[in-house]
Short mmCIF file of N, CA and C in Angstrom, two decimals:
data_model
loop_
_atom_site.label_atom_id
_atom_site.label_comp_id
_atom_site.label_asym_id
_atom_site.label_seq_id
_atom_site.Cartn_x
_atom_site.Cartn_y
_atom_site.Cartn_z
N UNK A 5 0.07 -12.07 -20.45
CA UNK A 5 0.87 -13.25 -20.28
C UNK A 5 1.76 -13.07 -19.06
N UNK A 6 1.59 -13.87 -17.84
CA UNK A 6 2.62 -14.16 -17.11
C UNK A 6 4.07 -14.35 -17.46
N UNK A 7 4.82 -13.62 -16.53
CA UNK A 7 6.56 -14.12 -16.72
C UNK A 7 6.76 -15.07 -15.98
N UNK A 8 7.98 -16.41 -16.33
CA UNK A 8 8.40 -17.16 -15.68
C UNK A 8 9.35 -15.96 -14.25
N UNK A 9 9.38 -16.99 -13.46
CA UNK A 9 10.08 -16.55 -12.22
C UNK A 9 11.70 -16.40 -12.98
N UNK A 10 12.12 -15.52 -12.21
CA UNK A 10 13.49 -15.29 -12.75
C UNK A 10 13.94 -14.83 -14.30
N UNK A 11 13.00 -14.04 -15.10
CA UNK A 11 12.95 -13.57 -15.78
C UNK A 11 13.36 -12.19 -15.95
N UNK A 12 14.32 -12.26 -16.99
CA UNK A 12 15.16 -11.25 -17.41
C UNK A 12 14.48 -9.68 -17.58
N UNK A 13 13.55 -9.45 -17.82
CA UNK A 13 12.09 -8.22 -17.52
C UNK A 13 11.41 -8.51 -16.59
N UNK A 14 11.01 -9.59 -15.64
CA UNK A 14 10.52 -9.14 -14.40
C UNK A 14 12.09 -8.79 -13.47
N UNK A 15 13.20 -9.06 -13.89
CA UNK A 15 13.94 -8.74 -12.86
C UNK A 15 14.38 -7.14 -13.39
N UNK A 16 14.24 -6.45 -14.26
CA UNK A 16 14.38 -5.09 -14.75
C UNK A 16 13.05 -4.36 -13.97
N UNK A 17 12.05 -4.73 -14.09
CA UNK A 17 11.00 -4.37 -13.45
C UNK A 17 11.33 -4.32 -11.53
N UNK A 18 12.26 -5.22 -11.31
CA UNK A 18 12.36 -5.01 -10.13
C UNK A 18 13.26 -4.01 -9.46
N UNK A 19 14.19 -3.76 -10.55
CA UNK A 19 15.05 -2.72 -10.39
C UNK A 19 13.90 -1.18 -10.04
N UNK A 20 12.84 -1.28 -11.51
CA UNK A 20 12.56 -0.12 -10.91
C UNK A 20 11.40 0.21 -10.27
N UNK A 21 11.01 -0.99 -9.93
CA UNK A 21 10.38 -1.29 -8.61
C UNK A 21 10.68 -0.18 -7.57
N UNK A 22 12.06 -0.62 -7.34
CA UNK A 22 13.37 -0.23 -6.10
C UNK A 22 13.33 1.39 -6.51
N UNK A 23 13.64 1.71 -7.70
CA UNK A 23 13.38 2.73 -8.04
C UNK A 23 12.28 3.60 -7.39
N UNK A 24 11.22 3.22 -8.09
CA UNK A 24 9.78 3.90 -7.53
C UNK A 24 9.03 3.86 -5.56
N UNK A 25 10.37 2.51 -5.36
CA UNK A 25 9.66 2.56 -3.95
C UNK A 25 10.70 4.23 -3.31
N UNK A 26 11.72 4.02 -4.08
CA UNK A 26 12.85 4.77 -3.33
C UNK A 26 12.00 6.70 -3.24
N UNK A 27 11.64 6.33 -4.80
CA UNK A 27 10.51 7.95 -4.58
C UNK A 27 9.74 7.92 -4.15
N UNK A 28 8.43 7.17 -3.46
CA UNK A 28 7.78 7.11 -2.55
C UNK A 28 8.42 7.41 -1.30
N UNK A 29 9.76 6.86 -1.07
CA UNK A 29 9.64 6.80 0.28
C UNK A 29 10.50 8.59 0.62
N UNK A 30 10.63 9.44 -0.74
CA UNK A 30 11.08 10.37 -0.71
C UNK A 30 9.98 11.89 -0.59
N UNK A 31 8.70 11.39 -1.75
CA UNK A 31 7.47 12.04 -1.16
C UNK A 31 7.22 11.97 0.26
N UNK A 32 6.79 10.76 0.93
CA UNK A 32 6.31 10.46 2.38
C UNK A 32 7.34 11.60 2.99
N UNK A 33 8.67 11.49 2.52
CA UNK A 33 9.44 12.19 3.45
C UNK A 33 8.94 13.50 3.51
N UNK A 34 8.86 14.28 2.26
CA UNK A 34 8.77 15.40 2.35
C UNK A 34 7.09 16.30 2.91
N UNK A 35 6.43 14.94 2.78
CA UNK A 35 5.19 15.21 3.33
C UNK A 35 5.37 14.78 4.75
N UNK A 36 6.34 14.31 5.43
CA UNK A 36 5.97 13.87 6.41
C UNK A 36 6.10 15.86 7.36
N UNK A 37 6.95 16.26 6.36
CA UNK A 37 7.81 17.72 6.66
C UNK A 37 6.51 18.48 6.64
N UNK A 38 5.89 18.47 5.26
CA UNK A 38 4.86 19.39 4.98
C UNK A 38 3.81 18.85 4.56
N UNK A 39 2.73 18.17 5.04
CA UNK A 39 1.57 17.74 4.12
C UNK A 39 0.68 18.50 3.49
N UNK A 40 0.88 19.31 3.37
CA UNK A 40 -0.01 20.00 2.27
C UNK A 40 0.94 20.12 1.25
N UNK A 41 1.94 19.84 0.79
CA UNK A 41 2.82 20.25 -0.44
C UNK A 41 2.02 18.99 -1.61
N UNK A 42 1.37 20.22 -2.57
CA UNK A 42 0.43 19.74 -3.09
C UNK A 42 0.90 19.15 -4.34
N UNK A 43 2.79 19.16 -4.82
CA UNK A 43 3.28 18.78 -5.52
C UNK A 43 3.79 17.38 -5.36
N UNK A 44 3.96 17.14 -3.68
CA UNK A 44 5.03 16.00 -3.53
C UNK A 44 3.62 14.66 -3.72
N UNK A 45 2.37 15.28 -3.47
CA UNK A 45 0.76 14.43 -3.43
C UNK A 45 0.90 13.98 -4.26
N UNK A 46 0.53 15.08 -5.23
CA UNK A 46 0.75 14.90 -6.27
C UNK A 46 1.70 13.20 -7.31
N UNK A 47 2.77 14.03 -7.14
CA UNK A 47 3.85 12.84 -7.61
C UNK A 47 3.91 11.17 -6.47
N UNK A 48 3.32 11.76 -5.34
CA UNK A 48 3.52 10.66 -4.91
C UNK A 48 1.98 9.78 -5.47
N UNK A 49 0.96 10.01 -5.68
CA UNK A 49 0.16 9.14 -6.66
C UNK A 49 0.77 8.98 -8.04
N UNK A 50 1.27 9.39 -8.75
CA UNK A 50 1.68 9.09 -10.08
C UNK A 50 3.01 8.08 -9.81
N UNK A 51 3.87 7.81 -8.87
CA UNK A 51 4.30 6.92 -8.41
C UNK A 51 3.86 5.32 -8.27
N UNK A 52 2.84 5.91 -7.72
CA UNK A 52 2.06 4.41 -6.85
C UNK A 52 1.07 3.70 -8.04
N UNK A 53 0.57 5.11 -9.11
CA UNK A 53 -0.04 4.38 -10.00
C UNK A 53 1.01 3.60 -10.75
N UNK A 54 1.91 4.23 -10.93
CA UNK A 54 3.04 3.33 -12.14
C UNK A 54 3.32 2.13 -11.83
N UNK A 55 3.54 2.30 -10.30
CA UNK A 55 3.73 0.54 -10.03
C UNK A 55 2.66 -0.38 -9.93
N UNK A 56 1.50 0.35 -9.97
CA UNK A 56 0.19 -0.77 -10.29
C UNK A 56 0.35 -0.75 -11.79
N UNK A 57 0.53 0.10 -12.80
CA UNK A 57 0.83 -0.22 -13.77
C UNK A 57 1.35 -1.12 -14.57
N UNK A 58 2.96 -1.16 -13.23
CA UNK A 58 3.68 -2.37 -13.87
C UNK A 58 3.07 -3.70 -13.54
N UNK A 59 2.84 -3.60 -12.37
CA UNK A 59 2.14 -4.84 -11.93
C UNK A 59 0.86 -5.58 -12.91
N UNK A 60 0.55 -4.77 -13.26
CA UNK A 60 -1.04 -5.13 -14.32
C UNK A 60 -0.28 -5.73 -15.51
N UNK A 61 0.97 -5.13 -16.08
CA UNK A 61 1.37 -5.85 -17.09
C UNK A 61 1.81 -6.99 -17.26
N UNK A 62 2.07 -7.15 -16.03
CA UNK A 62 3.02 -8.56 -16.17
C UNK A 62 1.83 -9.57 -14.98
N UNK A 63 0.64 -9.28 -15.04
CA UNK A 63 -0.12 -9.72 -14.21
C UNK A 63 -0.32 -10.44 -13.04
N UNK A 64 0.69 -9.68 -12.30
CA UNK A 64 0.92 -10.18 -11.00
C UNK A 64 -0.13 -10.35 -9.80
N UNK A 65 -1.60 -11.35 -9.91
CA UNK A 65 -2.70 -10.92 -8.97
C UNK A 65 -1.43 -10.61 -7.38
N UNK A 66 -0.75 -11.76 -7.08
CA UNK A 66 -0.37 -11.44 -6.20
C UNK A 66 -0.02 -10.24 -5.32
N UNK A 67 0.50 -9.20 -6.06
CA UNK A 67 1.21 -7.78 -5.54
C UNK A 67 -0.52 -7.23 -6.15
N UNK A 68 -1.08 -7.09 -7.07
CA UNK A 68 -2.41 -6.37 -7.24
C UNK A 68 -3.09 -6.70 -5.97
N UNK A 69 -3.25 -7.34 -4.93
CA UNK A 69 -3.80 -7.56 -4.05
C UNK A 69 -3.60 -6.39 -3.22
N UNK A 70 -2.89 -6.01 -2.72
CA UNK A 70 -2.28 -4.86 -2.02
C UNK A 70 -2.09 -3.36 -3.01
N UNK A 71 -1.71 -3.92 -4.21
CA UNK A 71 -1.46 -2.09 -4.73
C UNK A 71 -2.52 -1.78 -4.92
N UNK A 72 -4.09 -2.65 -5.29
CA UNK A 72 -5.23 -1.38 -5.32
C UNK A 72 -5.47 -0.54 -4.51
N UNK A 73 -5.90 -1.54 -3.11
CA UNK A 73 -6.17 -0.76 -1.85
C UNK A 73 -5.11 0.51 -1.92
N UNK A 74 -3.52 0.50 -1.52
CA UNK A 74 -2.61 1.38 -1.64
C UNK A 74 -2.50 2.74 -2.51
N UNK A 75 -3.02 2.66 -4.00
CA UNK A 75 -3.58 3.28 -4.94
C UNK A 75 -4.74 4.39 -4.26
N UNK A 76 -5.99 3.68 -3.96
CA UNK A 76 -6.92 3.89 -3.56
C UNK A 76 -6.64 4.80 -2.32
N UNK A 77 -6.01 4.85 -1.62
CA UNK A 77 -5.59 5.49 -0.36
C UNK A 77 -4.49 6.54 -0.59
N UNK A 78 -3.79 6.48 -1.29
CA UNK A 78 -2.87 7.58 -2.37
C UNK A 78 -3.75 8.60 -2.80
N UNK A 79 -4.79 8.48 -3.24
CA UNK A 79 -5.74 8.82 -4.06
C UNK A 79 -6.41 9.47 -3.20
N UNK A 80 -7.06 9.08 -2.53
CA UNK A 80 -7.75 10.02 -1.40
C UNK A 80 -6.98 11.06 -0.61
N UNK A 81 -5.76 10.62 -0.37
CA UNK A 81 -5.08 11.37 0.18
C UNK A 81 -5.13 12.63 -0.99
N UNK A 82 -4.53 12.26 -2.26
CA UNK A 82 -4.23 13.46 -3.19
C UNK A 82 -5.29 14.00 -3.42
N UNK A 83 -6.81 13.37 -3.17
CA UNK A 83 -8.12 14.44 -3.48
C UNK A 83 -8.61 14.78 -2.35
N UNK A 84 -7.57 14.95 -1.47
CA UNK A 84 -7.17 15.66 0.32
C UNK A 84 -8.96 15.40 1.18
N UNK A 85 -9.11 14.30 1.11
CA UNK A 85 -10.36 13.23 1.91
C UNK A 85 -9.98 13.87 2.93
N UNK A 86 -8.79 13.09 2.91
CA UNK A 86 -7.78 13.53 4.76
C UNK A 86 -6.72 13.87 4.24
N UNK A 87 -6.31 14.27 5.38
CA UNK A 87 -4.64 14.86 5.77
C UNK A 87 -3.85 13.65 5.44
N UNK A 88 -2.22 14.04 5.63
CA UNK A 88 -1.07 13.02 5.37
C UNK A 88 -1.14 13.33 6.71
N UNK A 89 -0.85 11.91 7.24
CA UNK A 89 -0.38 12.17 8.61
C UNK A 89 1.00 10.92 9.05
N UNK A 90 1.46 11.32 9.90
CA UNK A 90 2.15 10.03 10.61
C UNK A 90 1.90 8.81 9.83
N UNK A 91 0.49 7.97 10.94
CA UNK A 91 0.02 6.49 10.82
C UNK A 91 -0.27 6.73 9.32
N UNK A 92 -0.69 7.55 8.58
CA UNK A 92 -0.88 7.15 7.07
C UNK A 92 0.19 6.77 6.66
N UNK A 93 1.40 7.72 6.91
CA UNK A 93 2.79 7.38 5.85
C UNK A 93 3.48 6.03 6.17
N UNK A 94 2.77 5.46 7.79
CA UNK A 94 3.55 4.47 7.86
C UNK A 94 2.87 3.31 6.94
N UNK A 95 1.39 3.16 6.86
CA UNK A 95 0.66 2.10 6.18
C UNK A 95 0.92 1.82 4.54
N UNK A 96 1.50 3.24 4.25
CA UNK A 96 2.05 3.51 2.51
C UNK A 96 3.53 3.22 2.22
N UNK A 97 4.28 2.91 3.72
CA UNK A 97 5.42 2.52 3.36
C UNK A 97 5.13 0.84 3.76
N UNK A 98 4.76 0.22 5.06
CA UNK A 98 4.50 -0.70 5.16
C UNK A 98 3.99 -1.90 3.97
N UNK A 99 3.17 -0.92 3.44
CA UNK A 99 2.07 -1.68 2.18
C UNK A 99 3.20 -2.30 1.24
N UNK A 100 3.97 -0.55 0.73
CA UNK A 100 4.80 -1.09 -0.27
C UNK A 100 6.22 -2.22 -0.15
N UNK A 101 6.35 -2.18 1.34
CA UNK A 101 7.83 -3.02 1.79
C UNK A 101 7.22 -4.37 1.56
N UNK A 102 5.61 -4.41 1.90
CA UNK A 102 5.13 -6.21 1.58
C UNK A 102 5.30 -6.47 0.17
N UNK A 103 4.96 -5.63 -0.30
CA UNK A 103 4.78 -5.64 -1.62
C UNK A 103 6.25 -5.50 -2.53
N UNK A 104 7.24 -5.06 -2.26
CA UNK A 104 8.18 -5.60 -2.56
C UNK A 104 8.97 -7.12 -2.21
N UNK A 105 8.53 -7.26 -0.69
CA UNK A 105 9.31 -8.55 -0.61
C UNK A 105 8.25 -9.30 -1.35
N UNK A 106 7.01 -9.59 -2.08
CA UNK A 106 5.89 -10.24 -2.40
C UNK A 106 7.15 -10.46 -3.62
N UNK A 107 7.26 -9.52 -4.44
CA UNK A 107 7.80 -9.34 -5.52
C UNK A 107 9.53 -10.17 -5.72
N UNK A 108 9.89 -10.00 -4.67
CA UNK A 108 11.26 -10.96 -4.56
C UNK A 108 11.46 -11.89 -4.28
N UNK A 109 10.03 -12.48 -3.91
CA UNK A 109 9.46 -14.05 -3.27
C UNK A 109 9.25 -14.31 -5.08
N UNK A 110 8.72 -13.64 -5.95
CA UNK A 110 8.24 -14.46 -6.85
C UNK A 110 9.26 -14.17 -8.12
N UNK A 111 9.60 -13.13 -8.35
CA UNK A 111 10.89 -13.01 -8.93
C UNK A 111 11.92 -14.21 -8.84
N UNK A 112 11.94 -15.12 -7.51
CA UNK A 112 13.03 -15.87 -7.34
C UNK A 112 12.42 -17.33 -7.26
N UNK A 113 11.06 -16.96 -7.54
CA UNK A 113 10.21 -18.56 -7.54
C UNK A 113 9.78 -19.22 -5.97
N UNK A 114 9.75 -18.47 -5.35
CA UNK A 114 9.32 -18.71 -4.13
C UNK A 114 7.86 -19.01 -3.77
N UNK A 115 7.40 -19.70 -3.38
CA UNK A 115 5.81 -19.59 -3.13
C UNK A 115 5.19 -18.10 -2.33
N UNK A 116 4.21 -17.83 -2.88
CA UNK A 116 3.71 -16.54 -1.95
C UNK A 116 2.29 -16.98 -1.39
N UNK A 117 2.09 -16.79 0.02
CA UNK A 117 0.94 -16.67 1.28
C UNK A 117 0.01 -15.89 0.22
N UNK A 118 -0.91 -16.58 -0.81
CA UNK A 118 -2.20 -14.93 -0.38
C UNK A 118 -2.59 -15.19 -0.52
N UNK A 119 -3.32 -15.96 0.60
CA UNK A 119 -3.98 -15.89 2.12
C UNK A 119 -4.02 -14.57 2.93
N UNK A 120 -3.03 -14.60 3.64
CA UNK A 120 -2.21 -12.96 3.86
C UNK A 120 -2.06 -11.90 3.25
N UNK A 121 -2.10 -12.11 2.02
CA UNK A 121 -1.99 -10.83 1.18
C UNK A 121 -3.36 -10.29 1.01
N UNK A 122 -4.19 -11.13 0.98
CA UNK A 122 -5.68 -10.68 1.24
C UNK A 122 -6.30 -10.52 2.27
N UNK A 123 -5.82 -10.71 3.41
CA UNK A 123 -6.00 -10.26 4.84
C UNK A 123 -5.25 -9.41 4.79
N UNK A 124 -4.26 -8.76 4.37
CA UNK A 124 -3.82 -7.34 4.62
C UNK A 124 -4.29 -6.38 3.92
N UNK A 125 -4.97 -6.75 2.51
CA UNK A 125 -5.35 -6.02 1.77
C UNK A 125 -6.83 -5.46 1.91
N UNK A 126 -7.60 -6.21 2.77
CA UNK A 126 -8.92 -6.44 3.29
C UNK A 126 -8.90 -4.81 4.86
N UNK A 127 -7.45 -5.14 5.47
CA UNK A 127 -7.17 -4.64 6.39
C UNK A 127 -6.79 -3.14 5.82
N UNK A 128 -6.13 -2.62 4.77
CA UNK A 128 -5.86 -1.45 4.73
C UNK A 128 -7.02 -0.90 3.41
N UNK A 129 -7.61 -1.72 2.88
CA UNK A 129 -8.96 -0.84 1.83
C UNK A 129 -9.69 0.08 2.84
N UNK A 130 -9.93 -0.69 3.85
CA UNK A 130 -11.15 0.94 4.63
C UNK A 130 -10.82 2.03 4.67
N UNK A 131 -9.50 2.12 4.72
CA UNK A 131 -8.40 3.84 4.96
C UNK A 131 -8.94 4.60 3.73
N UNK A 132 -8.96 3.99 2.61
CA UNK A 132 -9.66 4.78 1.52
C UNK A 132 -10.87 5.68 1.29
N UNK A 133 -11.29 4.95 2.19
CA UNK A 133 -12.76 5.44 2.16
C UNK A 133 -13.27 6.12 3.64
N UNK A 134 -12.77 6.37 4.66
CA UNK A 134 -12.68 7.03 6.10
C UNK A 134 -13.00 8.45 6.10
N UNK A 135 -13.37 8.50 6.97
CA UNK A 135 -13.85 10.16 6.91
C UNK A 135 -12.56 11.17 7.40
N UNK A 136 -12.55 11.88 6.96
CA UNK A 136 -11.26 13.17 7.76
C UNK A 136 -11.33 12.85 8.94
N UNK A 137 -12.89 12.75 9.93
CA UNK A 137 -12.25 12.91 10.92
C UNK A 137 -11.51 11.91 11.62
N UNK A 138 -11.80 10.62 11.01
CA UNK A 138 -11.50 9.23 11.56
C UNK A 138 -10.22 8.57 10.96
N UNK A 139 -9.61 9.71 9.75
CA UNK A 139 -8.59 8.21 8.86
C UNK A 139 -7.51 8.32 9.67
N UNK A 140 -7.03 9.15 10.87
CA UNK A 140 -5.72 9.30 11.58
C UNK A 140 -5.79 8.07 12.58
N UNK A 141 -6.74 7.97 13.43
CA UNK A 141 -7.51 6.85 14.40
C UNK A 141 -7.49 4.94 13.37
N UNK A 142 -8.14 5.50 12.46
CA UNK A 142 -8.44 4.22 11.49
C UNK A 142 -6.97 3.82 11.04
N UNK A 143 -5.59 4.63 10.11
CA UNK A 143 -4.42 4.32 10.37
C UNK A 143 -4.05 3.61 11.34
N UNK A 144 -4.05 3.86 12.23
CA UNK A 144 -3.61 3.65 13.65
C UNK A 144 -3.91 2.28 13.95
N UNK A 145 -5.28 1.94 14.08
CA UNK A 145 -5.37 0.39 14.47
C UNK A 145 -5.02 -0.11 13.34
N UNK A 146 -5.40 0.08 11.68
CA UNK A 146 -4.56 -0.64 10.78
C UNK A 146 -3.51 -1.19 11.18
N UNK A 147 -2.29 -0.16 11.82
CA UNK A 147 -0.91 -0.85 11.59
C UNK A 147 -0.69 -1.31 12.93
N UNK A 148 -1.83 -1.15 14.30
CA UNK A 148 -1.57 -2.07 15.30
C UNK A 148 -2.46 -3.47 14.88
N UNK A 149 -2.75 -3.56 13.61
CA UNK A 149 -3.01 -5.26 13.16
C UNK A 149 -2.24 -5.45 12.29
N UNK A 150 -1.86 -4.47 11.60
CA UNK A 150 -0.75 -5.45 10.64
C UNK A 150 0.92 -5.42 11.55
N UNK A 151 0.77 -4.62 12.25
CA UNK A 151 2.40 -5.46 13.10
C UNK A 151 2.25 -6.04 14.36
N UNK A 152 0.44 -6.91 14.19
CA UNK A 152 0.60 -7.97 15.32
C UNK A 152 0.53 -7.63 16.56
N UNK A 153 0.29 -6.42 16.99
CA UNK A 153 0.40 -5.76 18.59
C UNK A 153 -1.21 -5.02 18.64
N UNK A 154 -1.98 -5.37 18.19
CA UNK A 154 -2.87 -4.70 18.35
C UNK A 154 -3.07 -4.28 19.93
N UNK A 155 -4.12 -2.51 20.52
CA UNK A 155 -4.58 -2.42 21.72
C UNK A 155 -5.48 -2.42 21.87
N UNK A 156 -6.48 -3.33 20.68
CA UNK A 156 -7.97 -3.66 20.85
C UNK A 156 -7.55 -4.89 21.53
N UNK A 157 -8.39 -5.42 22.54
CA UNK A 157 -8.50 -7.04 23.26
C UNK A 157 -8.85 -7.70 22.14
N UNK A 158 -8.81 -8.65 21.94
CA UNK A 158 -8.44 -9.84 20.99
C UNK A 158 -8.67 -9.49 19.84
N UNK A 159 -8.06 -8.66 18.88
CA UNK A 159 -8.21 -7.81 18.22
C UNK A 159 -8.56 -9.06 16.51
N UNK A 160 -9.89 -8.48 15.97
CA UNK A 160 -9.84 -9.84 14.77
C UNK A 160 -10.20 -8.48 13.84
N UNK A 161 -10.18 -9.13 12.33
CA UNK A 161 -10.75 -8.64 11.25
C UNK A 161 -12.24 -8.19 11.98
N UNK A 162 -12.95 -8.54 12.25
CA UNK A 162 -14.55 -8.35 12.73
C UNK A 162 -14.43 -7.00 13.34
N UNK A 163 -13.85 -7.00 14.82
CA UNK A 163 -13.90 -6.25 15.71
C UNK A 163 -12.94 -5.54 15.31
N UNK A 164 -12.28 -5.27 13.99
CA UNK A 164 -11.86 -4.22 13.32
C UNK A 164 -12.39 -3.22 12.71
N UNK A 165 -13.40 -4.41 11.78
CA UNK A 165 -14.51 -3.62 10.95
C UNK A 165 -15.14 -2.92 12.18
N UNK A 166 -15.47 -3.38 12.85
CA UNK A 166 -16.56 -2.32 13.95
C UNK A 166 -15.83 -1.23 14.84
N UNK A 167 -14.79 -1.32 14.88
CA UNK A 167 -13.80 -0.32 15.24
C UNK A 167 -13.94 1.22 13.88
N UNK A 168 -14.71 0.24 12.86
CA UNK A 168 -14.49 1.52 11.89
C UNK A 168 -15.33 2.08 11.45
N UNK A 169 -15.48 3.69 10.78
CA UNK A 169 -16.89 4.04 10.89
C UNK A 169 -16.99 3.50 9.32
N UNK A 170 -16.71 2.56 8.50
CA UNK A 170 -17.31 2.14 7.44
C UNK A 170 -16.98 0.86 7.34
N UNK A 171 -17.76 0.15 6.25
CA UNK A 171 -17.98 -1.36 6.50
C UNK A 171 -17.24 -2.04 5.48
N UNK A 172 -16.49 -3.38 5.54
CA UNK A 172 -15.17 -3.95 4.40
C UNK A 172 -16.62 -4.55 3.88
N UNK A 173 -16.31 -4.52 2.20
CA UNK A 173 -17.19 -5.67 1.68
C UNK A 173 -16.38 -6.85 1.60
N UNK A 174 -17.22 -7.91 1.76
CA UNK A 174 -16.00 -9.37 2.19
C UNK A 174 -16.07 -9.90 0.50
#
């Protein structure tokens, strides 16, 4: 069952939302220090699952749009696919900052774009699945399309996918 907007448990949920982003963004830190600290991986997926967790309960497709992919890329990281690097930690904080304001757009009854939320979510699923040697490179143009500056020439979803060595299912 959906919550009405402005609801007294989705707004507790948002608290620890804030909560869980705040330990994410405290793993990233400490991985940004050490990425192999196989504890902070660790906790930082059991993090990211909880908030897909919460999200599933209160069935938010909206924010599920983005926390699978995010999940999914947590995940690889913690079954060390690839390294933590830089452009990863920024796409895992990025992901989750949409995904909170998604959450304070609808918390407060706001309409939410997803449209967009599925073009971003379309945009960061390939990271999941990238090879070691490519997910530092593949990061990289991710977040030169999701902050709009891409340094591919007319940079689209298409000539993204082909930028990558694996293919989005549409």
């Amino acid at each position: 069952m959906r919550l009405n907007p402005g609801s007294n448990i989705l707004d507790i949920d948002l608290e620890v939302f804030e909560n869980n982003l705040v330990e994410v963004e405290r793993f990233v830190g400490i991985l940004s220090k050490n990425p192999n600290d196989t504890s902070s991986l660790h906790s930082l997926l059991l993090t990211t699952e909880t908030i897909k967790e919460r999200i599933n309960l209160y069935q938010i497709k909206e924010i599920d749009i983005l926390i699978i992919p995010l999940v999914e890329i947590v995940a690889a990281l913690h079954n060390r696919k690839f390294l933590f690097s830089p452009n990863l930690s920024e796409v895992i904080l990025i992901t989750l900052d949409r995904t909170y304001i998604v959450l304070q757009m609808i918390v407060s009854g706001k309409p939410v774009d997803t449209a967009g939320l599925v073009a971003m979510a379309k945009t960061i699923s390939p990271l999941a699945t990238s090879t070691a040697a490519n997910a530092e490179k593949n990061a990289k143009t991710i977040l030169e399309l999701i902050s709009g500056t891409p340094t591919i020439p007319n940079a689209t979803l298409k000539q993204f996918q082909q930028n990558l060595d694996i293919n989005i299912a549409s």
